[in-house]
Amino acid sequence: GNHDDDTISYCQNNNITYEAYSPLRHVNLSDPRLTSIADNHGVAPSQVALKWILQKDCLIATSPGTNEEYAKEDLALDSFTLSEKEMKELTAM
């Protein structure tokens, strides 16, 4: 992924809100690690990527675009939780 863990950690340690802007732009949604986790939870790979961001205690700025189904997926993130093992696997991507 295209994330900066040092910056995220710095922001969290200093009460600075870190925002993931356009968070799916550089994510390979067909990566087998991502699709496997998505399949295990019965959700789309994009939802797993967004949930990873939320569980890192970051905000998400995402555009609904023109696809209504994608917009619904972006908002339906409360139905599952990523395990610690899954979070580590996704962080390593």
Short mmCIF file of N, CA and C in Angstrom, two decimals:
data_model
loop_
_atom_site.label_atom_id
_atom_site.label_comp_id
_atom_site.label_asym_id
_atom_site.label_seq_id
_atom_site.Cartn_x
_atom_site.Cartn_y
_atom_site.Cartn_z
N GLY A 1 0.80 -1.19 0.00
CA GLY A 1 0.00 0.00 0.00
C GLY A 1 0.85 1.25 0.00
N ASN A 2 0.21 2.35 -0.07
CA ASN A 2 0.89 3.63 -0.10
C ASN A 2 0.58 4.38 1.19
N HIS A 3 1.07 3.84 2.30
CA HIS A 3 0.80 4.47 3.59
C HIS A 3 2.10 4.81 4.29
N ASP A 4 2.05 5.78 5.13
CA ASP A 4 3.21 6.28 5.84
C ASP A 4 2.98 6.07 7.33
N ASP A 5 3.37 4.91 7.82
CA ASP A 5 3.11 4.55 9.21
C ASP A 5 3.78 5.51 10.20
N ASP A 6 4.95 6.04 9.86
CA ASP A 6 5.63 6.96 10.76
C ASP A 6 4.82 8.25 10.94
N THR A 7 4.28 8.75 9.84
CA THR A 7 3.47 9.98 9.92
C THR A 7 2.19 9.73 10.69
N ILE A 8 1.56 8.58 10.43
CA ILE A 8 0.33 8.24 11.15
C ILE A 8 0.61 8.17 12.65
N SER A 9 1.69 7.49 13.01
CA SER A 9 2.05 7.36 14.42
C SER A 9 2.34 8.73 15.04
N TYR A 10 3.09 9.57 14.35
CA TYR A 10 3.40 10.92 14.85
C TYR A 10 2.11 11.70 15.10
N CYS A 11 1.21 11.66 14.13
CA CYS A 11 -0.05 12.39 14.26
C CYS A 11 -0.85 11.89 15.45
N GLN A 12 -0.96 10.58 15.58
CA GLN A 12 -1.74 10.02 16.68
C GLN A 12 -1.11 10.35 18.03
N ASN A 13 0.21 10.35 18.11
CA ASN A 13 0.89 10.66 19.37
C ASN A 13 0.81 12.14 19.74
N ASN A 14 0.48 12.98 18.76
CA ASN A 14 0.43 14.42 19.00
C ASN A 14 -0.97 15.00 18.79
N ASN A 15 -1.97 14.15 18.90
CA ASN A 15 -3.38 14.57 18.78
C ASN A 15 -3.67 15.34 17.50
N ILE A 16 -3.06 14.88 16.42
CA ILE A 16 -3.29 15.46 15.10
C ILE A 16 -4.14 14.49 14.31
N THR A 17 -5.21 14.97 13.71
CA THR A 17 -6.08 14.11 12.93
C THR A 17 -5.42 13.79 11.60
N TYR A 18 -5.25 12.51 11.33
CA TYR A 18 -4.67 12.05 10.07
C TYR A 18 -5.83 11.62 9.17
N GLU A 19 -5.83 12.12 7.95
CA GLU A 19 -6.93 11.83 7.03
C GLU A 19 -6.38 11.11 5.80
N ALA A 20 -7.02 10.00 5.46
CA ALA A 20 -6.67 9.26 4.25
C ALA A 20 -7.50 9.82 3.11
N TYR A 21 -6.87 10.60 2.25
CA TYR A 21 -7.57 11.24 1.15
C TYR A 21 -7.43 10.37 -0.09
N SER A 22 -8.55 10.06 -0.73
CA SER A 22 -8.55 9.20 -1.92
C SER A 22 -7.83 7.89 -1.60
N PRO A 23 -8.26 7.20 -0.57
CA PRO A 23 -7.51 6.07 -0.01
C PRO A 23 -7.38 4.85 -0.91
N LEU A 24 -8.21 4.72 -1.92
CA LEU A 24 -8.13 3.53 -2.77
C LEU A 24 -7.34 3.77 -4.05
N ARG A 25 -6.81 4.96 -4.22
CA ARG A 25 -6.14 5.32 -5.47
C ARG A 25 -4.99 4.38 -5.81
N HIS A 26 -4.17 4.01 -4.85
CA HIS A 26 -2.98 3.19 -5.13
C HIS A 26 -3.08 1.77 -4.56
N VAL A 27 -4.30 1.31 -4.38
CA VAL A 27 -4.50 -0.02 -3.81
C VAL A 27 -4.78 -1.02 -4.93
N ASN A 28 -4.05 -2.11 -4.94
CA ASN A 28 -4.29 -3.18 -5.91
C ASN A 28 -5.42 -4.05 -5.34
N LEU A 29 -6.64 -3.77 -5.76
CA LEU A 29 -7.81 -4.47 -5.21
C LEU A 29 -7.90 -5.92 -5.67
N SER A 30 -7.01 -6.34 -6.56
CA SER A 30 -7.00 -7.74 -6.98
C SER A 30 -5.87 -8.53 -6.33
N ASP A 31 -5.15 -7.90 -5.40
CA ASP A 31 -4.08 -8.60 -4.68
C ASP A 31 -4.69 -9.80 -3.94
N PRO A 32 -4.12 -10.98 -4.11
CA PRO A 32 -4.69 -12.19 -3.49
C PRO A 32 -4.82 -12.12 -1.96
N ARG A 33 -3.92 -11.41 -1.31
CA ARG A 33 -4.01 -11.27 0.15
C ARG A 33 -5.25 -10.47 0.52
N LEU A 34 -5.51 -9.43 -0.23
CA LEU A 34 -6.67 -8.57 0.02
C LEU A 34 -7.97 -9.30 -0.33
N THR A 35 -7.99 -9.97 -1.47
CA THR A 35 -9.21 -10.66 -1.89
C THR A 35 -9.52 -11.84 -0.98
N SER A 36 -8.50 -12.49 -0.45
CA SER A 36 -8.72 -13.60 0.48
C SER A 36 -9.38 -13.12 1.77
N ILE A 37 -8.89 -12.02 2.31
CA ILE A 37 -9.47 -11.45 3.53
C ILE A 37 -10.91 -11.00 3.24
N ALA A 38 -11.11 -10.37 2.09
CA ALA A 38 -12.46 -9.93 1.72
C ALA A 38 -13.41 -11.12 1.61
N ASP A 39 -12.97 -12.19 0.98
CA ASP A 39 -13.80 -13.39 0.84
C ASP A 39 -14.15 -13.97 2.20
N ASN A 40 -13.19 -13.97 3.14
CA ASN A 40 -13.43 -14.51 4.48
C ASN A 40 -14.52 -13.73 5.22
N HIS A 41 -14.64 -12.45 4.91
CA HIS A 41 -15.64 -11.60 5.58
C HIS A 41 -16.89 -11.39 4.74
N GLY A 42 -16.88 -11.88 3.50
CA GLY A 42 -18.03 -11.70 2.62
C GLY A 42 -18.24 -10.26 2.19
N VAL A 43 -17.14 -9.53 2.00
CA VAL A 43 -17.19 -8.13 1.60
C VAL A 43 -16.28 -7.90 0.39
N ALA A 44 -16.33 -6.73 -0.16
CA ALA A 44 -15.50 -6.37 -1.30
C ALA A 44 -14.08 -6.02 -0.83
N PRO A 45 -13.07 -6.24 -1.67
CA PRO A 45 -11.71 -5.85 -1.31
C PRO A 45 -11.59 -4.36 -0.94
N SER A 46 -12.34 -3.51 -1.60
CA SER A 46 -12.30 -2.08 -1.26
C SER A 46 -12.76 -1.84 0.17
N GLN A 47 -13.74 -2.63 0.61
CA GLN A 47 -14.22 -2.47 1.99
C GLN A 47 -13.14 -2.88 2.99
N VAL A 48 -12.40 -3.92 2.67
CA VAL A 48 -11.30 -4.35 3.55
C VAL A 48 -10.25 -3.25 3.64
N ALA A 49 -9.90 -2.65 2.51
CA ALA A 49 -8.90 -1.58 2.51
C ALA A 49 -9.37 -0.39 3.34
N LEU A 50 -10.63 -0.02 3.19
CA LEU A 50 -11.17 1.10 3.96
C LEU A 50 -11.27 0.76 5.44
N LYS A 51 -11.65 -0.47 5.75
CA LYS A 51 -11.75 -0.89 7.16
C LYS A 51 -10.38 -0.87 7.82
N TRP A 52 -9.34 -1.26 7.08
CA TRP A 52 -7.98 -1.22 7.61
C TRP A 52 -7.64 0.21 8.05
N ILE A 53 -8.00 1.18 7.22
CA ILE A 53 -7.74 2.58 7.54
C ILE A 53 -8.49 2.99 8.81
N LEU A 54 -9.76 2.63 8.89
CA LEU A 54 -10.56 2.98 10.07
C LEU A 54 -10.01 2.33 11.34
N GLN A 55 -9.58 1.08 11.24
CA GLN A 55 -9.05 0.40 12.41
C GLN A 55 -7.67 0.93 12.80
N LYS A 56 -7.03 1.69 11.93
CA LYS A 56 -5.79 2.38 12.26
C LYS A 56 -6.10 3.73 12.90
N ASP A 57 -7.40 3.98 13.17
CA ASP A 57 -7.88 5.22 13.78
C ASP A 57 -7.60 6.46 12.92
N CYS A 58 -7.75 6.29 11.62
CA CYS A 58 -7.62 7.40 10.69
C CYS A 58 -8.97 7.71 10.08
N LEU A 59 -9.14 8.95 9.65
CA LEU A 59 -10.35 9.35 8.94
C LEU A 59 -10.20 9.03 7.46
N ILE A 60 -11.33 8.90 6.79
CA ILE A 60 -11.33 8.61 5.36
C ILE A 60 -12.07 9.71 4.63
N ALA A 61 -11.46 10.20 3.55
CA ALA A 61 -12.13 11.11 2.63
C ALA A 61 -12.25 10.36 1.31
N THR A 62 -13.45 9.94 1.00
CA THR A 62 -13.65 9.20 -0.24
C THR A 62 -14.80 9.81 -1.01
N SER A 63 -14.69 9.75 -2.31
CA SER A 63 -15.72 10.33 -3.17
C SER A 63 -16.70 9.23 -3.58
N PRO A 64 -17.99 9.51 -3.55
CA PRO A 64 -18.96 8.50 -3.95
C PRO A 64 -18.90 8.21 -5.45
N GLY A 65 -18.25 9.07 -6.21
CA GLY A 65 -18.15 8.85 -7.65
C GLY A 65 -19.51 8.76 -8.31
N THR A 66 -19.58 7.99 -9.37
CA THR A 66 -20.84 7.86 -10.10
C THR A 66 -21.45 6.47 -9.96
N ASN A 67 -20.76 5.56 -9.27
CA ASN A 67 -21.26 4.21 -9.11
C ASN A 67 -21.94 4.07 -7.76
N GLU A 68 -23.25 3.93 -7.78
CA GLU A 68 -24.02 3.87 -6.54
C GLU A 68 -23.62 2.65 -5.68
N GLU A 69 -23.32 1.53 -6.32
CA GLU A 69 -22.94 0.32 -5.58
C GLU A 69 -21.64 0.54 -4.81
N TYR A 70 -20.67 1.20 -5.43
CA TYR A 70 -19.41 1.49 -4.75
C TYR A 70 -19.63 2.42 -3.56
N ALA A 71 -20.49 3.40 -3.74
CA ALA A 71 -20.78 4.33 -2.65
C ALA A 71 -21.40 3.60 -1.47
N LYS A 72 -22.30 2.67 -1.74
CA LYS A 72 -22.93 1.88 -0.66
C LYS A 72 -21.88 1.03 0.04
N GLU A 73 -20.97 0.42 -0.73
CA GLU A 73 -19.91 -0.40 -0.13
C GLU A 73 -19.02 0.46 0.78
N ASP A 74 -18.68 1.65 0.31
CA ASP A 74 -17.82 2.53 1.10
C ASP A 74 -18.42 2.86 2.46
N LEU A 75 -19.74 2.88 2.54
CA LEU A 75 -20.41 3.23 3.79
C LEU A 75 -20.73 2.02 4.67
N ALA A 76 -20.66 0.82 4.11
CA ALA A 76 -21.04 -0.40 4.85
C ALA A 76 -19.81 -1.08 5.45
N LEU A 77 -19.22 -0.45 6.43
CA LEU A 77 -17.99 -0.98 7.02
C LEU A 77 -18.17 -1.46 8.46
N ASP A 78 -19.36 -1.34 8.99
CA ASP A 78 -19.59 -1.73 10.38
C ASP A 78 -19.95 -3.20 10.54
N SER A 79 -20.08 -3.92 9.45
CA SER A 79 -20.55 -5.31 9.53
C SER A 79 -19.44 -6.31 9.82
N PHE A 80 -18.18 -5.85 9.86
CA PHE A 80 -17.08 -6.78 10.11
C PHE A 80 -15.93 -6.04 10.78
N THR A 81 -15.05 -6.83 11.40
CA THR A 81 -13.85 -6.30 12.04
C THR A 81 -12.68 -7.15 11.58
N LEU A 82 -11.59 -6.50 11.25
CA LEU A 82 -10.39 -7.22 10.84
C LEU A 82 -9.64 -7.69 12.09
N SER A 83 -9.16 -8.92 12.04
CA SER A 83 -8.40 -9.46 13.16
C SER A 83 -7.02 -8.81 13.21
N GLU A 84 -6.34 -8.99 14.32
CA GLU A 84 -4.98 -8.45 14.46
C GLU A 84 -4.07 -9.04 13.38
N LYS A 85 -4.23 -10.32 13.11
CA LYS A 85 -3.42 -11.00 12.07
C LYS A 85 -3.71 -10.38 10.70
N GLU A 86 -4.97 -10.13 10.39
CA GLU A 86 -5.33 -9.52 9.11
C GLU A 86 -4.78 -8.10 9.02
N MET A 87 -4.86 -7.35 10.10
CA MET A 87 -4.34 -5.99 10.11
C MET A 87 -2.83 -5.99 9.81
N LYS A 88 -2.11 -6.92 10.42
CA LYS A 88 -0.66 -7.01 10.20
C LYS A 88 -0.37 -7.40 8.75
N GLU A 89 -1.14 -8.33 8.21
CA GLU A 89 -0.95 -8.75 6.83
C GLU A 89 -1.19 -7.60 5.87
N LEU A 90 -2.23 -6.83 6.11
CA LEU A 90 -2.53 -5.69 5.25
C LEU A 90 -1.50 -4.58 5.40
N THR A 91 -1.02 -4.36 6.60
CA THR A 91 0.02 -3.35 6.83
C THR A 91 1.29 -3.70 6.07
N ALA A 92 1.58 -4.98 5.96
CA ALA A 92 2.80 -5.43 5.27
C ALA A 92 2.71 -5.32 3.75
N MET A 93 1.53 -5.07 3.24
CA MET A 93 1.38 -4.99 1.78
C MET A 93 2.05 -3.76 1.21
#
